[in-house]
Coordinates of C-alpha atoms and ligand atoms in Angstrom, one line a residue:
M11 CA 2.8 18.9 1.4
E12 CA 2.3 20.9 4.6
E13 CA -1.5 20.6 4.3
I14 CA -1.2 16.8 3.7
V15 CA 1.2 16.3 6.6
G16 CA -1.2 18.4 8.8
L17 CA -4.3 16.4 7.7
C18 CA -2.4 13.1 8.2
K19 CA -1.6 14.0 11.8
R20 CA -5.0 15.5 12.6
R21 CA -7.0 12.6 11.3
G22 CA -4.7 9.8 12.5
F23 CA -3.1 8.7 9.3
I24 CA 0.6 9.2 10.0
F25 CA 2.5 10.4 13.0
P26 CA 6.2 11.2 13.4
S27 CA 7.8 8.3 15.1
S28 CA 8.7 8.7 18.8
E29 CA 6.9 12.0 18.8
I30 CA 6.8 12.3 22.6
Y31 CA 10.6 12.4 22.5
G32 CA 10.6 15.0 19.8
G33 CA 10.4 12.7 16.8
Y34 CA 13.1 10.7 15.0
N35 CA 14.2 11.9 11.6
G36 CA 13.3 9.5 8.8
F37 CA 10.9 7.3 10.7
Y38 CA 7.1 7.5 10.7
D39 CA 4.2 5.6 12.4
Y40 CA 0.9 4.8 10.8
G41 CA -2.2 5.6 12.9
P42 CA -5.6 3.9 12.7
L43 CA -6.6 5.3 9.3
G44 CA -3.0 5.1 7.9
V45 CA -2.6 1.4 8.7
E46 CA -5.9 0.6 6.9
L47 CA -4.9 2.6 3.9
R48 CA -1.5 1.0 3.9
N49 CA -2.9 -2.5 4.3
N50 CA -5.4 -1.9 1.5
I51 CA -2.7 -0.7 -0.9
K52 CA -0.7 -3.8 -0.1
Q53 CA -3.7 -6.1 -0.4
A54 CA -4.7 -4.6 -3.8
W55 CA -1.1 -5.1 -5.1
W56 CA -0.9 -8.7 -3.8
R57 CA -4.3 -9.5 -5.2
D58 CA -3.6 -8.1 -8.6
M59 CA 0.0 -9.1 -9.0
V60 CA 0.0 -12.5 -7.2
L61 CA -3.5 -13.9 -6.6
R62 CA -5.1 -12.9 -10.0
R63 CA -2.1 -14.0 -12.0
D64 CA -1.0 -17.6 -12.8
D65 CA 2.6 -16.7 -13.4
I66 CA 3.6 -15.2 -10.0
E67 CA 4.3 -16.8 -6.7
G68 CA 4.5 -15.1 -3.3
L69 CA 7.3 -15.1 -0.7
D70 CA 8.0 -13.7 2.7
S71 CA 11.7 -13.9 3.5
T72 CA 13.6 -12.6 6.6
I73 CA 14.7 -9.0 7.1
I74 CA 18.2 -10.1 8.4
M75 CA 19.8 -12.6 6.0
H76 CA 23.3 -14.2 5.7
P77 CA 25.7 -11.3 5.3
D78 CA 27.2 -13.0 2.3
I79 CA 24.1 -12.2 0.4
W80 CA 24.9 -8.5 0.6
K81 CA 28.5 -9.2 -0.5
A82 CA 27.3 -11.2 -3.5
S83 CA 24.7 -8.5 -4.4
G84 CA 27.3 -5.8 -4.3
H85 CA 25.6 -3.9 -1.5
V86 CA 28.5 -4.2 1.0
D87 CA 30.9 -2.6 -1.4
G88 CA 28.7 -0.4 -3.5
F89 CA 25.5 0.6 -1.7
S90 CA 26.4 4.1 -0.7
D91 CA 25.7 7.8 -1.4
P92 CA 28.2 10.6 -1.7
M93 CA 27.9 12.9 1.3
V94 CA 29.4 16.1 2.5
D95 CA 29.6 17.3 6.1
C96 CA 29.5 20.9 7.4
R97 CA 32.1 20.8 10.2
E98 CA 30.6 23.9 11.9
S99 CA 26.9 23.2 11.9
K100 CA 27.4 19.4 12.0
L101 CA 24.8 19.1 9.2
R102 CA 25.2 16.5 6.5
Y103 CA 24.2 16.8 2.9
R104 CA 24.0 14.4 0.0
A105 CA 26.7 15.7 -2.3
D106 CA 24.6 15.1 -5.4
Q107 CA 21.8 17.3 -3.8
L108 CA 24.2 20.2 -2.9
F109 CA 24.7 22.6 -5.8
F110 CA 27.4 25.2 -6.1
A111 CA 28.8 27.7 -8.7
P112 CA 31.6 30.3 -8.9
V113 CA 30.6 33.9 -9.0
I114 CA 32.5 35.4 -11.9
V115 CA 32.5 39.1 -12.6
A116 CA 34.4 40.6 -15.5
G117 CA 36.3 37.3 -15.9
E118 CA 37.4 37.2 -12.2
T119 CA 36.0 34.6 -9.6
I120 CA 35.0 36.7 -6.6
G121 CA 33.4 34.0 -4.5
Y122 CA 31.1 30.9 -4.6
V123 CA 27.4 30.3 -4.0
S124 CA 25.8 27.1 -2.8
V125 CA 22.2 25.9 -2.5
V126 CA 20.4 22.6 -1.5
E127 CA 18.5 21.1 -4.4
C128 CA 15.0 22.6 -4.7
P129 CA 12.8 23.8 -7.6
E130 CA 14.0 27.4 -7.1
Q131 CA 17.7 26.6 -6.8
Q132 CA 18.7 28.6 -9.9
E133 CA 16.8 31.7 -8.7
I134 CA 18.3 31.4 -5.1
A135 CA 21.8 31.0 -6.5
E136 CA 21.5 34.0 -8.8
K137 CA 20.2 36.2 -6.0
A138 CA 23.1 35.1 -3.7
A139 CA 25.6 35.8 -6.5
A140 CA 24.2 39.3 -7.1
D141 CA 24.6 40.0 -3.3
I142 CA 28.2 38.8 -3.4
K143 CA 28.9 41.2 -6.3
R144 CA 27.2 44.1 -4.5
K145 CA 29.1 43.5 -1.3
A146 CA 32.4 43.2 -3.1
A147 CA 31.5 46.5 -5.0
K148 CA 32.9 44.8 -8.1
Q149 CA 32.2 46.6 -11.4
G150 CA 31.6 44.6 -14.6
T151 CA 29.2 41.9 -15.9
L152 CA 28.2 39.0 -13.7
E153 CA 28.6 35.9 -15.8
P154 CA 25.7 33.3 -15.9
I155 CA 25.6 31.1 -12.7
V156 CA 26.2 27.5 -13.8
L157 CA 25.3 25.2 -11.0
K158 CA 27.1 21.9 -10.6
D159 CA 26.5 19.3 -7.9
Y160 CA 29.1 18.9 -5.2
T161 CA 30.3 15.5 -6.5
E162 CA 31.8 17.5 -9.3
S163 CA 33.8 19.8 -7.1
K164 CA 37.6 19.9 -7.3
P165 CA 39.8 19.7 -4.1
E166 CA 40.8 23.3 -4.5
E167 CA 37.1 24.3 -4.3
Y168 CA 36.3 22.5 -1.0
D169 CA 37.4 25.5 1.1
L170 CA 35.8 28.1 -1.2
V171 CA 32.2 26.8 -1.4
P172 CA 30.0 28.2 1.4
S173 CA 28.1 25.8 3.6
P174 CA 24.3 26.2 3.0
A175 CA 23.9 26.1 6.8
T176 CA 26.3 29.0 7.8
G177 CA 26.6 30.8 4.4
K178 CA 30.4 30.9 5.0
P179 CA 33.1 29.0 3.2
G180 CA 35.7 26.8 4.9
S181 CA 33.5 24.3 6.7
L182 CA 32.5 21.8 4.0
T183 CA 34.4 18.5 3.8
A184 CA 35.3 16.7 0.6
P185 CA 32.5 14.4 -0.7
R186 CA 32.8 10.9 0.9
E187 CA 31.0 7.7 0.3
F188 CA 28.4 7.0 3.1
K189 CA 27.2 3.4 3.5
L190 CA 23.4 3.2 3.5
M191 CA 22.9 -0.2 5.0
F192 CA 22.1 -0.4 8.7
E193 CA 24.4 -2.7 10.5
T194 CA 23.6 -4.9 13.5
K195 CA 25.2 -7.8 15.3
V196 CA 23.8 -11.4 15.4
G197 CA 24.7 -13.9 18.1
P198 CA 26.9 -13.6 21.3
L199 CA 30.1 -12.6 19.6
A200 CA 30.8 -8.9 19.4
D201 CA 33.5 -9.0 16.7
E202 CA 33.4 -8.4 13.0
S203 CA 32.2 -12.0 12.3
A204 CA 28.8 -11.1 14.0
V205 CA 28.1 -8.2 11.6
A206 CA 24.8 -8.5 9.8
Y207 CA 22.6 -6.0 7.9
L208 CA 19.0 -4.9 7.9
R209 CA 17.9 -5.5 4.3
P210 CA 18.0 -2.4 2.1
E211 CA 15.6 -4.0 -0.4
T212 CA 13.4 -7.1 -0.5
A213 CA 14.7 -8.2 -3.9
Q214 CA 17.7 -10.2 -2.6
G215 CA 15.4 -12.4 -0.4
I216 CA 13.7 -13.3 -3.7
F217 CA 17.0 -14.2 -5.4
A218 CA 18.2 -16.2 -2.4
N219 CA 14.9 -18.2 -2.5
Y220 CA 14.6 -18.5 -6.3
K221 CA 16.0 -22.1 -6.2
N222 CA 13.7 -23.2 -3.4
I223 CA 10.7 -22.0 -5.4
V224 CA 11.9 -23.5 -8.7
D225 CA 12.5 -26.9 -6.9
T226 CA 9.3 -27.0 -4.9
G227 CA 6.7 -25.1 -7.0
R228 CA 5.3 -25.8 -10.4
V229 CA 6.7 -22.7 -12.0
K230 CA 7.8 -22.5 -15.6
I231 CA 9.6 -19.7 -17.5
P232 CA 8.5 -16.9 -17.6
F233 CA 7.4 -16.6 -14.0
G234 CA 7.7 -14.1 -11.1
I235 CA 8.3 -14.1 -7.4
A236 CA 6.7 -11.3 -5.4
Q237 CA 7.4 -10.1 -2.0
I238 CA 6.1 -7.2 0.3
G239 CA 8.2 -6.3 3.2
K240 CA 10.2 -3.8 5.2
A241 CA 13.5 -2.3 3.9
F242 CA 15.9 0.0 5.7
R243 CA 18.3 2.6 4.4
N244 CA 20.3 5.0 6.5
E245 CA 19.4 7.8 4.1
I246 CA 21.6 10.9 4.5
T247 CA 18.8 13.3 4.0
P248 CA 15.5 11.7 4.6
R249 CA 12.9 14.2 3.5
N250 CA 9.6 15.1 2.0
F251 CA 7.6 13.3 4.7
I252 CA 7.3 9.6 3.9
F253 CA 8.7 10.0 0.4
R254 CA 12.3 9.2 1.5
S255 CA 12.4 7.6 4.9
R256 CA 14.9 5.3 6.7
E257 CA 12.4 2.5 7.4
F258 CA 10.0 1.8 4.6
E259 CA 8.2 -1.0 2.8
Q260 CA 8.7 -2.3 -0.7
M261 CA 6.5 -4.4 -3.0
E262 CA 8.9 -6.1 -5.4
I263 CA 8.7 -8.7 -8.2
E264 CA 11.5 -10.5 -9.8
Y265 CA 10.2 -11.7 -13.2
F266 CA 12.4 -14.5 -14.5
I267 CA 12.6 -14.8 -18.3
S268 CA 14.6 -16.8 -20.8
P269 CA 17.9 -15.2 -21.9
S270 CA 16.6 -15.4 -25.5
A271 CA 13.2 -13.9 -24.7
D272 CA 12.2 -10.6 -26.3
W273 CA 13.0 -8.7 -23.2
K274 CA 12.2 -5.3 -24.7
T275 CA 8.6 -6.3 -25.3
L276 CA 8.3 -7.9 -21.9
H277 CA 9.8 -4.8 -20.3
R278 CA 7.2 -2.6 -22.1
E279 CA 4.4 -5.0 -20.9
W280 CA 5.6 -4.6 -17.3
I281 CA 5.7 -0.8 -17.6
D282 CA 2.1 -0.8 -18.9
T283 CA 1.0 -3.3 -16.2
C284 CA 2.4 -1.0 -13.6
I285 CA 0.8 2.2 -15.0
D286 CA -2.6 0.4 -15.3
W287 CA -2.3 -0.7 -11.6
L288 CA -1.5 2.8 -10.4
V289 CA -4.5 4.1 -12.3
S290 CA -6.7 1.3 -10.9
I291 CA -6.0 2.5 -7.3
G292 CA -6.9 6.1 -8.2
L293 CA -3.8 7.9 -9.5
P294 CA -4.6 10.2 -12.5
R295 CA -3.0 8.9 -15.6
E296 CA -1.8 12.4 -16.6
D297 CA 0.2 12.6 -13.3
I298 CA 2.3 9.6 -14.2
S299 CA 5.2 9.8 -16.6
E300 CA 8.1 7.6 -17.7
D301 CA 11.8 8.5 -17.1
I302 CA 13.9 6.2 -19.3
H303 CA 17.5 6.0 -18.0
P304 CA 20.0 6.9 -20.7
E305 CA 22.2 3.9 -21.7
D306 CA 25.4 5.6 -20.5
K307 CA 24.0 6.0 -17.0
L308 CA 22.9 2.3 -16.5
A309 CA 24.8 0.0 -14.3
F310 CA 27.1 -2.3 -16.3
Y311 CA 24.7 -5.3 -15.9
S312 CA 21.5 -3.4 -16.6
R313 CA 19.9 -3.5 -20.0
A314 CA 17.3 -0.9 -19.4
T315 CA 15.5 0.9 -16.6
T316 CA 12.4 3.0 -16.8
D317 CA 11.2 4.8 -13.7
L318 CA 7.5 5.7 -13.4
M319 CA 7.4 9.3 -12.1
F320 CA 4.5 10.9 -10.2
Q321 CA 3.6 14.5 -9.6
F322 CA 4.2 14.6 -5.8
P323 CA 3.6 17.9 -3.9
H324 CA 7.4 18.5 -4.0
G325 CA 7.7 17.9 -7.8
E326 CA 7.9 15.0 -10.3
Q327 CA 9.7 12.1 -8.6
E328 CA 10.3 8.4 -8.9
L329 CA 7.5 6.2 -7.7
W330 CA 8.1 2.8 -9.3
G331 CA 11.3 1.5 -10.9
V332 CA 11.0 -1.1 -13.7
A333 CA 14.5 -2.5 -14.4
C334 CA 15.9 -5.2 -16.7
R335 CA 18.8 -6.6 -14.7
G336 CA 19.9 -9.4 -17.0
D337 CA 21.3 -12.4 -15.1
Y338 CA 23.6 -10.4 -12.9
D339 CA 22.0 -11.2 -9.5
L340 CA 21.5 -14.9 -10.0
M341 CA 25.0 -15.3 -11.4
Q342 CA 26.5 -13.4 -8.4
H343 CA 24.6 -15.8 -6.0
Q344 CA 25.7 -18.8 -8.0
K345 CA 29.3 -17.6 -7.8
H346 CA 29.2 -16.7 -4.1
S347 CA 27.1 -19.6 -2.8
G348 CA 28.4 -22.3 -5.1
K349 CA 24.8 -23.4 -5.8
S350 CA 23.6 -23.8 -9.4
M351 CA 21.0 -21.3 -10.4
T352 CA 20.2 -22.9 -13.8
I353 CA 16.6 -23.9 -14.6
F354 CA 15.5 -26.5 -17.1
D355 CA 12.9 -25.0 -19.5
E356 CA 10.5 -27.7 -20.7
A357 CA 9.3 -25.6 -23.6
S358 CA 12.7 -25.0 -25.3
K359 CA 14.4 -28.1 -23.6
E360 CA 17.2 -25.7 -22.7
K361 CA 19.0 -25.2 -19.4
F362 CA 19.9 -21.6 -18.5
V363 CA 20.2 -19.0 -15.7
P364 CA 17.2 -16.8 -16.3
H365 CA 17.3 -13.0 -16.8
V366 CA 15.0 -10.8 -14.7
I367 CA 12.7 -7.8 -15.1
E368 CA 12.3 -6.1 -11.7
P369 CA 9.3 -3.9 -11.0
S370 CA 10.1 -2.3 -7.6
L371 CA 7.6 -0.1 -5.8
G372 CA 7.6 1.6 -2.3
V373 CA 4.4 1.1 -0.2
D374 CA 5.0 4.5 1.6
R375 CA 5.6 6.3 -1.7
T376 CA 2.5 4.9 -3.2
L377 CA 0.6 6.0 -0.1
L378 CA 1.9 9.5 -0.5
A379 CA 1.0 9.5 -4.1
V380 CA -2.5 8.3 -3.3
L381 CA -2.9 11.0 -0.6
T382 CA -1.7 13.6 -3.1
A383 CA -4.1 12.5 -5.8
A384 CA -7.0 12.3 -3.3
Y385 CA -6.6 15.6 -1.5
T386 CA -9.2 17.9 -2.8
Q387 CA -10.8 21.2 -1.7
D388 CA -14.2 22.0 -3.3
E389 CA -17.6 23.5 -2.4
V390 CA -20.7 21.6 -1.7
P391 CA -24.2 22.7 -0.4
N392 CA -24.7 22.3 3.3
D393 CA -27.9 21.2 5.1
K394 CA -29.5 24.5 4.2
G395 CA -28.5 24.4 0.6
V396 CA -25.7 27.0 1.0
A397 CA -22.4 26.4 -0.7
E398 CA -19.7 25.5 1.8
K399 CA -16.0 24.8 1.4
R400 CA -15.0 21.2 2.1
L401 CA -11.9 19.2 2.4
V402 CA -12.3 15.7 0.8
L403 CA -10.0 12.8 0.2
K404 CA -11.2 11.2 -3.0
F405 CA -9.7 7.7 -2.4
S406 CA -10.7 4.9 -4.7
P407 CA -13.2 2.7 -2.8
K408 CA -10.7 -0.2 -3.4
I409 CA -8.1 1.4 -1.0
A410 CA -10.2 3.8 1.1
P411 CA -9.5 3.1 4.8
V412 CA -13.2 3.2 5.7
K413 CA -15.5 1.9 3.0
A414 CA -18.8 3.2 4.2
A415 CA -20.4 5.1 7.1
I416 CA -23.8 4.1 8.4
F417 CA -25.9 6.7 10.0
P418 CA -29.3 6.6 11.7
L419 CA -31.0 9.8 10.8
L420 CA -31.7 10.6 14.4
K421 CA -29.9 9.1 17.4
N422 CA -32.9 9.4 19.8
K423 CA -35.2 7.1 17.8
P424 CA -34.5 3.5 18.9
E425 CA -36.1 2.0 15.8
L426 CA -33.7 3.9 13.5
V427 CA -30.7 3.2 15.7
E428 CA -31.6 -0.5 15.9
R429 CA -31.9 -0.8 12.1
A430 CA -28.7 1.1 11.5
Q431 CA -26.8 -1.0 14.0
A432 CA -28.0 -4.2 12.3
L433 CA -26.9 -3.0 8.9
Y434 CA -23.5 -1.8 10.4
K435 CA -22.9 -5.2 12.0
K436 CA -23.7 -7.0 8.8
L437 CA -21.4 -4.8 6.6
Q438 CA -18.7 -5.0 9.3
R439 CA -18.3 -8.7 8.7
R440 CA -16.9 -8.0 5.2
W441 CA -15.5 -4.4 5.2
N442 CA -14.1 -1.7 7.5
V443 CA -17.2 0.4 8.0
F444 CA -18.0 3.1 10.5
Y445 CA -21.1 3.8 12.6
D446 CA -21.9 7.4 13.5
A447 CA -25.0 8.7 15.2
S448 CA -23.9 12.0 16.6
G449 CA -24.5 15.5 15.2
A450 CA -26.4 16.8 12.2
I451 CA -26.3 14.5 9.2
G452 CA -24.4 17.1 7.1
R453 CA -21.6 17.3 9.7
R454 CA -21.4 13.5 9.8
Y455 CA -21.0 13.4 6.0
R456 CA -18.3 16.1 6.2
R457 CA -16.3 14.2 8.8
Q458 CA -16.3 11.1 6.5
D459 CA -15.4 13.2 3.5
E460 CA -12.3 14.4 5.2
I461 CA -11.1 10.8 5.8
G462 CA -12.1 9.7 2.3
T463 CA -15.0 7.4 3.1
P464 CA -16.6 6.9 -0.4
F465 CA -20.2 6.0 0.7
G466 CA -22.6 7.3 3.3
I467 CA -25.6 5.1 4.1
T468 CA -28.5 6.7 6.0
I469 CA -31.4 4.9 7.7
D470 CA -34.4 7.2 7.9
F471 CA -38.2 6.8 8.5
D472 CA -38.8 5.6 4.9
T473 CA -36.5 2.7 5.7
I474 CA -38.5 1.5 8.7
E475 CA -42.0 2.6 7.7
K476 CA -42.1 2.0 3.9
D477 CA -39.9 -0.1 1.6
G478 CA -36.8 -0.8 3.7
T479 CA -34.6 1.2 1.3
V480 CA -31.7 3.2 2.6
T481 CA -30.2 6.5 1.2
L482 CA -26.8 5.9 -0.4
R483 CA -24.7 9.1 -0.7
D484 CA -21.7 9.4 -3.1
R485 CA -18.8 11.2 -1.5
D486 CA -17.5 12.9 -4.7
T487 CA -20.8 14.0 -6.3
C488 CA -22.8 14.2 -3.0
E489 CA -25.7 12.6 -5.0
Q490 CA -28.1 10.5 -3.0
R491 CA -30.3 7.7 -4.2
R492 CA -32.5 5.1 -2.5
V493 CA -31.4 1.5 -2.8
T494 CA -32.6 -1.8 -1.3
E495 CA -30.2 -3.7 1.0
D496 CA -29.5 -6.3 -1.7
E497 CA -28.7 -3.5 -4.2
L498 CA -26.5 -1.8 -1.7
I499 CA -24.4 -4.9 -1.0
Q500 CA -24.0 -5.7 -4.7
F501 CA -23.0 -2.1 -5.4
L502 CA -20.4 -2.1 -2.5
E503 CA -19.0 -5.4 -3.7
E504 CA -18.5 -4.1 -7.3
Q505 CA -16.9 -0.8 -6.1
I506 CA -14.7 -2.2 -3.3
D507 CA -13.7 -5.7 -4.4
G508 CA -14.2 -5.3 -8.2
Ligands
GAP625 N1 15.4 -3.7 -5.8 C1 15.5 -2.5 -6.5 C2 15.4 -1.3 -5.6 O1 15.3 -1.4 -4.4 P1 15.2 1.3 -5.6 O2 14.9 2.2 -6.8 O3 16.3 1.6 -4.7 O4 15.3 -0.1 -6.3 C3 12.7 0.8 -5.3 O5 13.9 1.2 -4.7 C4 11.5 1.6 -4.8 O6 11.5 1.6 -3.4 C5 11.6 3.1 -5.2 O7 11.0 3.3 -6.5 C6 10.7 3.7 -4.1 O8 9.3 3.6 -4.4 C7 11.0 2.9 -2.9 N2 12.1 3.5 -2.1 C8 13.4 3.4 -2.2 N3 14.0 4.1 -1.2 C9 13.1 4.6 -0.4 C10 13.1 5.4 0.8 N4 14.2 5.8 1.3 N5 11.9 5.7 1.3 C11 10.7 5.3 0.8 N6 10.7 4.6 -0.3 C12 11.8 4.2 -0.9

C-alpha cells in the first residue's frame, strides 16, 4: 500500500486533501492522472451499465435532499457505527474493530490485552499476554487468548481493557452509537427545522425519483435506474488510503423486479454481470471472490446479499455489494410521502410495488483495486539490451489515463517533429494522448510505463522516408511492430473503445 500511495503522489494520481495545511483525514484529491483514471472508470461503468443496455435508465439527483427521505430510509435512526473513545489520548476507535481478551493464567484473570483489527492481531495479542504474565511473575499455564470485539464487552470490563493508544486500562469509554451522516443547515433558520444531510449513499435519490422515471419514461418491469455521484460518511476510522474515506463516490443501480420474479436467478445474474465487468476493466478473476452474508446476519427486509471481495494490499475486502432488498425502500417512501409507488405491469396485467436488486459499487474503491492489480515490477531490456528493473502500471487500455504516447525519434529533426505533432493532434481529438520529445527513447518509454500508458508510437526515418508506417510498442510485452496510420487507428479503437 505504501508503494502505491507513494507512486500516486509522485506521479500526480492522488494527493491528501488540504495537504498544505497538513492534510485532512479521510479526504483525498485526484490529480491530473487520477482524474482521468477516475473519469474513465465511471465512463466505462456508465457505458456498460446504462448506454449498452436497454433496461437501465440514468439519473443525477441532488446531494442534499429533503430530510424526510433519510427518516423514511432509516438512516436518521439507524445509520451509525459503534465507537469507543480513549479519554486520555482522545483517539476514537470503531468498537467492532477493537479486539480484546482476558489474560488467564492458571484459571485466574491477571489482566487484559487489546489490539486494533489487523491481519496479525492474534499474534500481537498473544505476545502482549505473555508480557503481562512475565511482568506479573505468575506461575501456571497461560490459557489461549480468545479475542472478542469491543461491542461484546461487558460494563465491568470497560475499566479493565487497556487503550491501544496508551497500553493502560481505565481510559476507554463504553461503546456508543456514532452517527455517520454529515449534518448541515439549509436556509436562513438556525434551528432544528433547518437540519439537512449530505447523502451517505446515492441509492435514496433513485428511490425518490422512481415514480418520476416510471411516469415519464418508457420503462417496463424489470428495469433499473443507475446513478453515479458523491456520497459522504463521517467514518470513525477512515483508513487504508482511499478504501474508506469520508467523501467518496458511488455507482449504484436499483433494479426493479416483479415481486413474483425468480429473484434468486436475477440476483445470480447480477453477481455474474458485476464480476464480468470488473474483469473487463482489468481486475484478475482470481483476485475476486464472493462473500455471501449468512441469513441470520441480514437486515430484516433483506433477502440476500453477496459482497464481491477483492485482494487489496491490506487484505481481502468488500468492493461491490449486490443486495436483494425486497420492497422495503419503496414501501417506506410510500408510507412517509403518501405517494403511491405501485407500477402497472403490462405483461402480467398486475399492479404492484416492485422489489429491488441493488448492485452498489464505490468509484474510489474500484480505482484502488485497479491500481493494485496494475502495479507491477518487472525487468525489461534497456536501450543497450541490458535487463533493467522497471515499475509499470498495467492498466487496461479502456481505463488507462493516457491511452498512447507519441514520440519523434529525435527532437532536433523538424521533419520527424512535424510528423509526430500532426499524428498527436489527430489522435488527441479522440483520446487523451501525450506528446514527448525529450530524452532517450528508452527513458521516454519508461516514463509512460510508470503511469500505465498502454501504447508508445514512434515516428522515425522510415516513417518519413519510406512507407509512412510508425512503430507501435506494447507496454506489457515491450514488443514493437510497424503499422500504417489506418491500422494504428483501427487497433486503438478496438483496444480503447471496444
Ligand atoms: N446503497 C447501498 C450502500 O451504500 P454500502 O455497502 O454501504 O451500500 C456500497 O456501500 C459501496 O460503496 C461499497 O461496496 C464500497 O465500494 C463503497 N463505499 C462505502 N463506504 C465507503 C467509504 N467510506 N469509502 C469509500 N467507498 C465506500
